[in-house]
Amino acid sequence: MLELTARPLTREAFAPFGDVIDARTSASFPINNGRTQRHHDLAAVEIVDAPSSPLISIFVSQPITLPLELELLERHPLGSQAFMPLHEERFIVVVAPPGDEIDTQKICAFVTDGRQGVNYRAGTWHAIHSVLGQEGEFLVVDRGGADNLDERPMAIRITLAN
Ligand SMILES: NC(=O)N[C@@H](O)C(=O)O
Ligand code: NI
């Protein structure tokens, strides 16, 4: 059983796995006569093959209990997958770099702060959506169509730092 302590998510630490979506740390510019700040192009939506299309969905997830016991990691080889909380929900992110096999030395665990979303680049291994505290509602952008889910058994126990 691999044991990991989740650390606070940062853009730099997450860079090998995808993008952190955060209006507080992203550049923006005014639109709509200055009434709106556009935080532009924060994450790369990847659709590896046509004619699949990007989907916008809402996930309503029940909270996990800690320590989080994972039995598998999954990947979406043909598209990215983004999760953005709608009510500042925090969640656990467990990732490994893209590749046909999981490099267990490079598995990382993070915890978000409620204002952060993540975008897994195509092929990034990750745990399924794992919300902390209470039921969570997330906007999700990913690739429609078949053949985009690959799973590997992986026993991992995740704790939070005190
Ligand atoms: N299955 C599904 O749509 N969700 C997973 O891919 C996940 O990462 O939670
Ligand atoms: Ni997924």
mmCIF file of N, CA and C in Angstrom, residues 7 26 37 72 79 128:
data_model
loop_
_atom_site.group_PDB
_atom_site.id
_atom_site.type_symbol
_atom_site.label_atom_id
_atom_site.label_comp_id
_atom_site.label_asym_id
_atom_site.label_seq_id
_atom_site.Cartn_x
_atom_site.Cartn_y
_atom_site.Cartn_z
ATOM 1 N N ARG A 7 -0.462 17.521 -0.241
ATOM 2 C CA ARG A 7 0.107 18.852 0.045
ATOM 3 C C ARG A 7 -0.685 19.903 -0.716
ATOM 4 N N SER A 26 -4.104 34.300 -12.001
ATOM 5 C CA SER A 26 -4.003 34.316 -13.469
ATOM 6 C C SER A 26 -4.146 35.747 -13.958
ATOM 7 N N GLN A 37 -13.715 41.333 -15.804
ATOM 8 C CA GLN A 37 -12.313 40.950 -16.024
ATOM 9 C C GLN A 37 -12.312 39.549 -16.617
ATOM 10 N N LEU A 72 -7.593 2.300 -7.392
ATOM 11 C CA LEU A 72 -7.166 2.404 -8.789
ATOM 12 C C LEU A 72 -6.835 3.840 -9.165
ATOM 13 N N GLY A 79 -8.362 12.741 -24.265
ATOM 14 C CA GLY A 79 -8.840 14.088 -23.967
ATOM 15 C C GLY A 79 -8.506 14.526 -22.560
ATOM 16 N N ILE A 128 -10.294 9.173 -9.074
ATOM 17 C CA ILE A 128 -11.612 9.709 -9.445
ATOM 18 C C ILE A 128 -11.961 10.843 -8.480
#
